[in-house]
PDB file of C-alpha atoms in Angstrom:
ATOM      1  CA  MET A   1     -10.517  -5.681  -8.861  1.00 89.00           C
ATOM      2  CA  TYR A   2     -11.905  -4.916  -5.428  1.00 93.00           C
ATOM      3  CA  LEU A   3     -10.978  -2.393  -2.763  1.00 94.00           C
ATOM      4  CA  SER A   4     -11.703  -3.396   0.784  1.00 95.00           C
ATOM      5  CA  ARG A   5     -11.275  -1.984   4.244  1.00 95.00           C
ATOM      6  CA  MET A   6     -11.266  -3.949   7.497  1.00 94.00           C
ATOM      7  CA  TYR A   7     -10.872  -2.778  11.080  1.00 94.00           C
ATOM      8  CA  LEU A   8      -8.724  -5.088  13.176  1.00 94.00           C
ATOM      9  CA  ASN A   9      -8.788  -5.423  16.964  1.00 93.00           C
ATOM     10  CA  PRO A  10      -5.518  -4.171  18.265  1.00 93.00           C
ATOM     11  CA  HIS A  11      -6.138  -6.024  21.504  1.00 92.00           C
ATOM     12  CA  ARG A  12      -6.110  -9.466  19.956  1.00 92.00           C
ATOM     13  CA  ARG A  13      -2.975 -11.536  20.091  1.00 94.00           C
ATOM     14  CA  LYS A  14      -3.240 -12.480  16.475  1.00 94.00           C
ATOM     15  CA  THR A  15      -3.420  -8.812  15.454  1.00 93.00           C
ATOM     16  CA  ARG A  16      -0.219  -8.148  17.326  1.00 93.00           C
ATOM     17  CA  ALA A  17       1.421 -11.048  15.630  1.00 93.00           C
ATOM     18  CA  PHE A  18       0.280  -9.811  12.220  1.00 92.00           C
ATOM     19  CA  LEU A  19       1.669  -6.358  12.877  1.00 91.00           C
ATOM     20  CA  ALA A  20       4.989  -7.801  13.938  1.00 89.00           C
ATOM     21  CA  ASN A  21       5.317  -9.997  10.875  1.00 89.00           C
ATOM     22  CA  PRO A  22       4.074  -8.639   7.490  1.00 90.00           C
ATOM     23  CA  GLU A  23       4.683 -11.939   5.736  1.00 88.00           C
ATOM     24  CA  MET A  24       2.239 -13.539   8.117  1.00 90.00           C
ATOM     25  CA  LEU A  25      -0.395 -10.918   7.381  1.00 92.00           C
ATOM     26  CA  HIS A  26       0.217 -11.219   3.677  1.00 91.00           C
ATOM     27  CA  ALA A  27      -0.518 -14.926   3.799  1.00 90.00           C
ATOM     28  CA  ALA A  28      -3.757 -14.182   5.781  1.00 91.00           C
ATOM     29  CA  VAL A  29      -4.794 -11.645   3.088  1.00 91.00           C
ATOM     30  CA  GLU A  30      -4.123 -14.156   0.294  1.00 89.00           C
ATOM     31  CA  CYS A  31      -6.420 -16.577   2.093  1.00 88.00           C
ATOM     32  CA  THR A  32      -9.333 -14.097   1.959  1.00 87.00           C
ATOM     33  CA  TYR A  33      -9.928 -14.898  -1.725  1.00 81.00           C
ATOM     34  CA  HIS A  34      -9.279 -17.754  -4.191  1.00 70.00           C
ATOM     35  CA  SER A  35      -5.786 -16.936  -5.489  1.00 59.00           C
ATOM     36  CA  ASP A  36      -5.010 -18.392  -8.944  1.00 57.00           C
ATOM     37  CA  PRO A  37      -1.266 -19.136  -9.038  1.00 53.00           C
ATOM     38  CA  LEU A  38      -1.261 -18.364 -12.728  1.00 49.00           C
ATOM     39  CA  ALA A  39      -3.049 -15.077 -12.419  1.00 54.00           C
ATOM     40  CA  GLU A  40      -1.079 -11.895 -13.309  1.00 53.00           C
ATOM     41  CA  ARG A  41      -2.551  -9.797 -10.562  1.00 57.00           C
ATOM     42  CA  ARG A  42      -2.126 -10.614  -6.912  1.00 74.00           C
ATOM     43  CA  SER A  43      -3.276  -8.843  -3.780  1.00 87.00           C
ATOM     44  CA  LEU A  44      -2.004  -5.456  -2.456  1.00 94.00           C
ATOM     45  CA  TRP A  45      -2.462  -4.446   1.117  1.00 95.00           C
ATOM     46  CA  ARG A  46      -1.591  -1.734   3.582  1.00 96.00           C
ATOM     47  CA  ILE A  47      -1.908  -1.318   7.361  1.00 95.00           C
ATOM     48  CA  GLU A  48      -2.794   2.052   8.880  1.00 94.00           C
ATOM     49  CA  LYS A  49      -2.482   2.581  12.591  1.00 91.00           C
ATOM     50  CA  GLU A  50      -3.883   5.676  14.256  1.00 87.00           C
ATOM     51  CA  ALA A  51      -4.308   5.910  18.178  1.00 82.00           C
ATOM     52  CA  ASP A  52      -6.120   2.676  19.058  1.00 84.00           C
ATOM     53  CA  GLN A  53      -7.414   1.930  15.561  1.00 91.00           C
ATOM     54  CA  VAL A  54      -5.856  -0.528  13.131  1.00 94.00           C
ATOM     55  CA  THR A  55      -7.169  -0.538   9.596  1.00 95.00           C
ATOM     56  CA  LEU A  56      -6.316  -3.062   6.837  1.00 96.00           C
ATOM     57  CA  TYR A  57      -6.771  -1.953   3.199  1.00 96.00           C
ATOM     58  CA  THR A  58      -6.600  -4.468   0.424  1.00 95.00           C
ATOM     59  CA  VAL A  59      -6.890  -4.593  -3.372  1.00 94.00           C
ATOM     60  CA  THR A  60      -7.731  -8.047  -4.631  1.00 91.00           C
ATOM     61  CA  PRO A  61      -8.686  -9.581  -8.033  1.00 89.00           C
ATOM     62  CA  GLN A  62     -11.855 -11.206  -6.469  1.00 88.00           C
ATOM     63  CA  VAL A  63     -14.310 -10.273  -3.842  1.00 90.00           C
ATOM     64  CA  PRO A  64     -12.618 -11.217  -0.561  1.00 90.00           C
ATOM     65  CA  SER A  65     -14.111 -13.036   2.390  1.00 91.00           C
ATOM     66  CA  PHE A  66     -12.807 -11.812   5.785  1.00 91.00           C
ATOM     67  CA  GLU A  67     -14.690 -14.277   8.148  1.00 90.00           C
ATOM     68  CA  VAL A  68     -11.614 -16.201   9.075  1.00 90.00           C
ATOM     69  CA  LEU A  69      -9.550 -13.101   9.551  1.00 91.00           C
ATOM     70  CA  GLN A  70     -12.159 -11.617  11.656  1.00 91.00           C
ATOM     71  CA  GLU A  71     -12.175 -14.747  13.892  1.00 90.00           C
ATOM     72  CA  GLN A  72      -8.453 -14.377  14.269  1.00 91.00           C
ATOM     73  CA  ALA A  73      -7.920 -10.630  14.588  1.00 91.00           C
ATOM     74  CA  GLY A  74     -11.217  -8.835  14.223  1.00 89.00           C
ATOM     75  CA  TRP A  75     -14.024  -7.716  16.489  1.00 85.00           C
ATOM     76  CA  SER A  76     -16.314 -10.525  17.635  1.00 76.00           C
ATOM     77  CA  GLN A  77     -19.560  -8.605  18.041  1.00 74.00           C
ATOM     78  CA  GLN A  78     -19.893  -7.147  14.486  1.00 78.00           C
ATOM     79  CA  GLN A  79     -18.667  -7.312  10.930  1.00 82.00           C
ATOM     80  CA  THR A  80     -15.978  -4.601  10.426  1.00 87.00           C
ATOM     81  CA  TRP A  81     -15.238  -4.774   6.711  1.00 90.00           C
ATOM     82  CA  ASP A  82     -16.697  -3.589   3.468  1.00 92.00           C
ATOM     83  CA  SER A  83     -15.606  -4.175  -0.199  1.00 93.00           C
ATOM     84  CA  ARG A  84     -16.475  -2.300  -3.356  1.00 93.00           C
ATOM     85  CA  ASP A  85     -15.818  -2.852  -7.057  1.00 93.00           C
ATOM     86  CA  TYR A  86     -12.812  -0.746  -7.996  1.00 92.00           C
ATOM     87  CA  SER A  87     -13.865  -0.278 -11.624  1.00 90.00           C
ATOM     88  CA  ALA A  88     -16.006   2.767 -10.779  1.00 87.00           C
ATOM     89  CA  LEU A  89     -12.900   4.818  -9.755  1.00 88.00           C
ATOM     90  CA  LEU A  90     -10.590   3.277 -12.410  1.00 92.00           C
ATOM     91  CA  ASP A  91     -12.961   4.108 -15.190  1.00 93.00           C
ATOM     92  CA  ARG A  92     -13.555   7.725 -14.367  1.00 93.00           C
ATOM     93  CA  LEU A  93      -9.889   8.717 -14.193  1.00 95.00           C
ATOM     94  CA  MET A  94      -9.053  11.609 -16.598  1.00 95.00           C
ATOM     95  CA  ALA A  95      -5.930  13.588 -17.318  1.00 96.00           C
ATOM     96  CA  GLY A  96      -5.997  16.824 -15.310  1.00 95.00           C
ATOM     97  CA  GLN A  97      -7.891  15.492 -12.336  1.00 95.00           C
ATOM     98  CA  GLN A  98      -6.529  16.065  -8.879  1.00 95.00           C
ATOM     99  CA  TYR A  99      -6.870  13.675  -5.972  1.00 96.00           C
ATOM    100  CA  HIS A 100      -5.637  13.424  -2.403  1.00 96.00           C
ATOM    101  CA  PHE A 101      -3.446  10.290  -2.304  1.00 96.00           C
ATOM    102  CA  LYS A 102      -1.774   7.974   0.209  1.00 97.00           C
ATOM    103  CA  LEU A 103       1.009   5.508  -0.646  1.00 97.00           C
ATOM    104  CA  THR A 104       2.995   3.194   1.565  1.00 96.00           C
ATOM    105  CA  ALA A 105       6.062   2.079  -0.393  1.00 95.00           C
ATOM    106  CA  ASN A 106       9.558   0.612  -0.219  1.00 94.00           C
ATOM    107  CA  PRO A 107      11.720   3.273  -1.773  1.00 94.00           C
ATOM    108  CA  THR A 108      14.931   1.697  -3.089  1.00 89.00           C
ATOM    109  CA  ARG A 109      17.584   2.096  -5.856  1.00 85.00           C
ATOM    110  CA  THR A 110      19.968  -0.338  -7.486  1.00 79.00           C
ATOM    111  CA  VAL A 111      23.615   0.106  -6.701  1.00 79.00           C
ATOM    112  CA  THR A 112      26.658  -1.738  -7.941  1.00 77.00           C
ATOM    113  CA  ASP A 113      29.225  -3.007  -5.353  1.00 74.00           C
ATOM    114  CA  THR A 114      32.903  -2.877  -5.919  1.00 72.00           C
ATOM    115  CA  ASN A 115      32.872  -6.499  -7.127  1.00 77.00           C
ATOM    116  CA  GLY A 116      30.279  -5.633  -9.752  1.00 73.00           C
ATOM    117  CA  LYS A 117      27.298  -7.235  -7.980  1.00 78.00           C
ATOM    118  CA  LYS A 118      24.024  -5.366  -8.083  1.00 77.00           C
ATOM    119  CA  ARG A 119      21.824  -4.963  -5.030  1.00 76.00           C
ATOM    120  CA  ARG A 120      18.945  -2.842  -3.777  1.00 79.00           C
ATOM    121  CA  LYS A 121      19.636  -0.064  -1.343  1.00 83.00           C
ATOM    122  CA  ALA A 122      16.917   1.631   0.584  1.00 80.00           C
ATOM    123  CA  GLU A 123      16.437   5.394   0.285  1.00 87.00           C
ATOM    124  CA  ILE A 124      16.898   7.011   3.668  1.00 89.00           C
ATOM    125  CA  GLY A 125      15.620  10.513   4.652  1.00 91.00           C
ATOM    126  CA  PRO A 126      12.542  12.309   3.505  1.00 92.00           C
ATOM    127  CA  ARG A 127      14.310  14.264   0.717  1.00 93.00           C
ATOM    128  CA  ASN A 128      15.716  11.083  -0.832  1.00 94.00           C
ATOM    129  CA  GLN A 129      12.421   9.243  -0.490  1.00 94.00           C
ATOM    130  CA  LEU A 130      10.540  12.210  -2.101  1.00 94.00           C
ATOM    131  CA  GLN A 131      12.990  12.186  -4.951  1.00 94.00           C
ATOM    132  CA  TRP A 132      12.344   8.463  -5.382  1.00 94.00           C
ATOM    133  CA  LEU A 133       8.485   9.297  -5.707  1.00 95.00           C
ATOM    134  CA  LEU A 134       9.115  12.092  -8.147  1.00 95.00           C
ATOM    135  CA  SER A 135      11.406   9.932 -10.341  1.00 93.00           C
ATOM    136  CA  ARG A 136       8.483   7.452 -10.729  1.00 94.00           C
ATOM    137  CA  ALA A 137       5.860  10.037 -11.515  1.00 95.00           C
ATOM    138  CA  GLU A 138       5.895   9.446 -15.377  1.00 95.00           C
ATOM    139  CA  GLU A 139       5.594   5.723 -15.141  1.00 95.00           C
ATOM    140  CA  MET A 140       2.788   6.120 -12.560  1.00 96.00           C
ATOM    141  CA  GLY A 141       0.872   8.427 -14.819  1.00 97.00           C
ATOM    142  CA  ALA A 142       0.824  11.217 -12.079  1.00 97.00           C
ATOM    143  CA  ASP A 143       2.345  14.538 -11.255  1.00 96.00           C
ATOM    144  CA  PHE A 144       3.650  15.139  -7.684  1.00 95.00           C
ATOM    145  CA  GLY A 145       5.317  18.502  -8.378  1.00 91.00           C
ATOM    146  CA  LYS A 146       8.225  19.532 -10.538  1.00 84.00           C
ATOM    147  CA  SER A 147      11.077  19.192  -7.989  1.00 88.00           C
ATOM    148  CA  VAL A 148      11.848  17.889  -4.520  1.00 88.00           C
ATOM    149  CA  ASP A 149      11.945  21.410  -3.256  1.00 89.00           C
ATOM    150  CA  GLU A 150       8.389  22.070  -4.292  1.00 90.00           C
ATOM    151  CA  PRO A 151       6.509  18.704  -4.119  1.00 92.00           C
ATOM    152  CA  THR A 152       2.831  18.285  -3.675  1.00 94.00           C
ATOM    153  CA  ALA A 153       3.514  15.433  -1.334  1.00 94.00           C
ATOM    154  CA  ILE A 154       5.217  14.798   2.062  1.00 94.00           C
ATOM    155  CA  VAL A 155       6.618  11.927   3.924  1.00 95.00           C
ATOM    156  CA  THR A 156       4.351  11.292   6.881  1.00 95.00           C
ATOM    157  CA  LYS A 157       5.996   8.146   8.203  1.00 93.00           C
ATOM    158  CA  SER A 158       9.105   6.100   7.681  1.00 92.00           C
ATOM    159  CA  GLN A 159       9.985   2.954   9.531  1.00 90.00           C
ATOM    160  CA  LYS A 160      12.292  -0.065   9.476  1.00 89.00           C
ATOM    161  CA  LEU A 161      10.491  -3.443   9.573  1.00 86.00           C
ATOM    162  CA  GLU A 162      12.457  -6.408  10.701  1.00 85.00           C
ATOM    163  CA  PHE A 163      11.058  -9.940  11.029  1.00 83.00           C
ATOM    164  CA  PRO A 164      12.102 -13.615  10.492  1.00 77.00           C
ATOM    165  CA  ASN A 165      11.690 -15.451   7.261  1.00 75.00           C
ATOM    166  CA  LYS A 166      12.755 -19.085   6.849  1.00 73.00           C
ATOM    167  CA  GLY A 167      15.695 -18.687   9.147  1.00 73.00           C
ATOM    168  CA  ASN A 168      16.789 -15.434   7.871  1.00 79.00           C
ATOM    169  CA  ARG A 169      16.126 -11.842   9.024  1.00 85.00           C
ATOM    170  CA  ILE A 170      14.272  -9.569   6.576  1.00 84.00           C
ATOM    171  CA  THR A 171      14.574  -5.819   6.791  1.00 87.00           C
ATOM    172  CA  VAL A 172      12.281  -3.452   4.863  1.00 88.00           C
ATOM    173  CA  ILE A 173      12.077   0.330   4.864  1.00 90.00           C
ATOM    174  CA  SER A 174       8.433   1.257   4.775  1.00 93.00           C
ATOM    175  CA  CYS A 175       7.645   4.844   3.822  1.00 95.00           C
ATOM    176  CA  THR A 176       4.266   6.580   3.740  1.00 96.00           C
ATOM    177  CA  PHE A 177       3.637   9.450   1.370  1.00 96.00           C
ATOM    178  CA  GLU A 178       0.558  11.736   1.437  1.00 96.00           C
ATOM    179  CA  GLY A 179      -0.479  14.753  -0.654  1.00 96.00           C
ATOM    180  CA  THR A 180      -2.117  15.598  -3.875  1.00 96.00           C
ATOM    181  CA  LEU A 181      -1.443  14.267  -7.345  1.00 96.00           C
ATOM    182  CA  THR A 182      -2.580  15.364 -10.821  1.00 96.00           C
ATOM    183  CA  VAL A 183      -3.498  12.686 -13.268  1.00 97.00           C
ATOM    184  CA  THR A 184      -1.328  12.802 -16.343  1.00 97.00           C
ATOM    185  CA  ASP A 185      -1.975   9.350 -17.930  1.00 97.00           C
ATOM    186  CA  PRO A 186      -5.155   7.562 -16.758  1.00 97.00           C
ATOM    187  CA  GLN A 187      -4.115   4.199 -18.222  1.00 96.00           C
ATOM    188  CA  LYS A 188      -0.772   4.177 -16.378  1.00 97.00           C
ATOM    189  CA  LEU A 189      -2.401   5.324 -13.177  1.00 97.00           C
ATOM    190  CA  GLN A 190      -5.037   2.612 -13.532  1.00 96.00           C
ATOM    191  CA  ARG A 191      -2.307  -0.049 -13.733  1.00 95.00           C
ATOM    192  CA  VAL A 192      -0.507   1.311 -10.758  1.00 96.00           C
ATOM    193  CA  LEU A 193      -3.712   1.305  -8.666  1.00 96.00           C
ATOM    194  CA  VAL A 194      -4.169  -2.441  -9.224  1.00 94.00           C
ATOM    195  CA  GLU A 195      -0.550  -3.562  -9.506  1.00 94.00           C
ATOM    196  CA  GLY A 196       1.144  -1.431  -6.962  1.00 95.00           C
ATOM    197  CA  VAL A 197       4.278   0.653  -6.761  1.00 95.00           C
ATOM    198  CA  GLY A 198       7.835  -0.421  -6.144  1.00 91.00           C
ATOM    199  CA  LYS A 199       9.097  -3.515  -4.258  1.00 91.00           C
ATOM    200  CA  ALA A 200       8.127  -5.453  -1.060  1.00 91.00           C
ATOM    201  CA  LYS A 201       4.480  -5.714  -2.065  1.00 92.00           C
ATOM    202  CA  ALA A 202       4.201  -8.964   0.005  1.00 89.00           C
ATOM    203  CA  TYR A 203       5.193  -6.910   3.107  1.00 91.00           C
ATOM    204  CA  GLY A 204       2.520  -4.247   2.955  1.00 93.00           C
ATOM    205  CA  CYS A 205       4.135  -1.896   0.463  1.00 95.00           C
ATOM    206  CA  GLY A 206       2.992  -0.599  -2.891  1.00 95.00           C
ATOM    207  CA  LEU A 207      -0.740   0.185  -2.375  1.00 96.00           C
ATOM    208  CA  LEU A 208      -1.704   3.589  -3.677  1.00 97.00           C
ATOM    209  CA  THR A 209      -5.238   4.892  -2.771  1.00 96.00           C
ATOM    210  CA  LEU A 210      -7.030   8.027  -3.986  1.00 95.00           C
ATOM    211  CA  ALA A 211      -9.638  10.184  -2.345  1.00 93.00           C
ATOM    212  CA  PRO A 212     -11.544  13.264  -3.565  1.00 90.00           C
ATOM    213  CA  ILE A 213     -10.019  16.598  -2.609  1.00 86.00           C
ATOM    214  CA  GLN A 214     -12.328  18.451  -0.207  1.00 74.00           C
ATOM    215  CA  ARG A 215     -12.962  21.885  -1.572  1.00 64.00           C
ATOM    216  CA  VAL A 216     -13.661  24.647   1.015  1.00 55.00           C
ATOM    217  CA  THR A 217     -16.476  26.960  -0.016  1.00 53.00           C
ATOM    218  CA  PRO A 218     -15.940  30.549   1.034  1.00 61.00           C
TER     219      PRO A 218
END
C-alpha cells in the first residue's frame, strides 16, 4: 500500500468541480493507478482544506500516477505530490504506542423503521459522533479514551455533503476527528489504515492517518 499527498489548485475549475462532487473526485483517484476489479483493497482518500490550500491524501494498493490529475486540477509549474511505501509505518506499530491521528468518517448507525425495514441513520452532534468513534475502538485496535466525557479526541469539523448521482441526490454526513490514540492491537490497526473506517469510502470518508506526537522538552 502507498500513502500519497497532492496539493490541488483551488483556483482551477476542475478542482471546484471535484470539491462539489466527491464521486467525481473518487473516479479521478481511481484513475491514478491500475485498479484490479477483483482486488480486495481499493483506494481511500481524503480532502483537507485550510485557508487557500487544498490537499488530497490517498492510500492506494499501487504507486499512483498523478500526471492527469495535475493537468486537470493541479499546479502547472511544478509537481505537487509525493508517495511513500506505507509498510514502514504499518510494520512498526506496537501495542502501547501513541500517535496523533486524523480521521474523516461517515458516522452512522442502523435503525429499524416501524415497518421493520433497516436503514442507516447519520449520527448528529459532536457527542454522538464521538460515541460512534469510541464504540469502534476495539475493532480498530485503538484506544480513544474510556468514555465520551473524557475522550482523547475531538470533532473538528462536521458537514453535510449533497451531490447528484445517476438522477438521485446523495447526502453524506462527513465528520473529522482529531486527537491522540493508543495502539491496543497492531494487526487490527494495520487493517484499518489500509481498508478504512465506516461507510461512504467512495465519498472521501474512512481514511485514518497517524503522525508522531511532538514531545516538548522542558
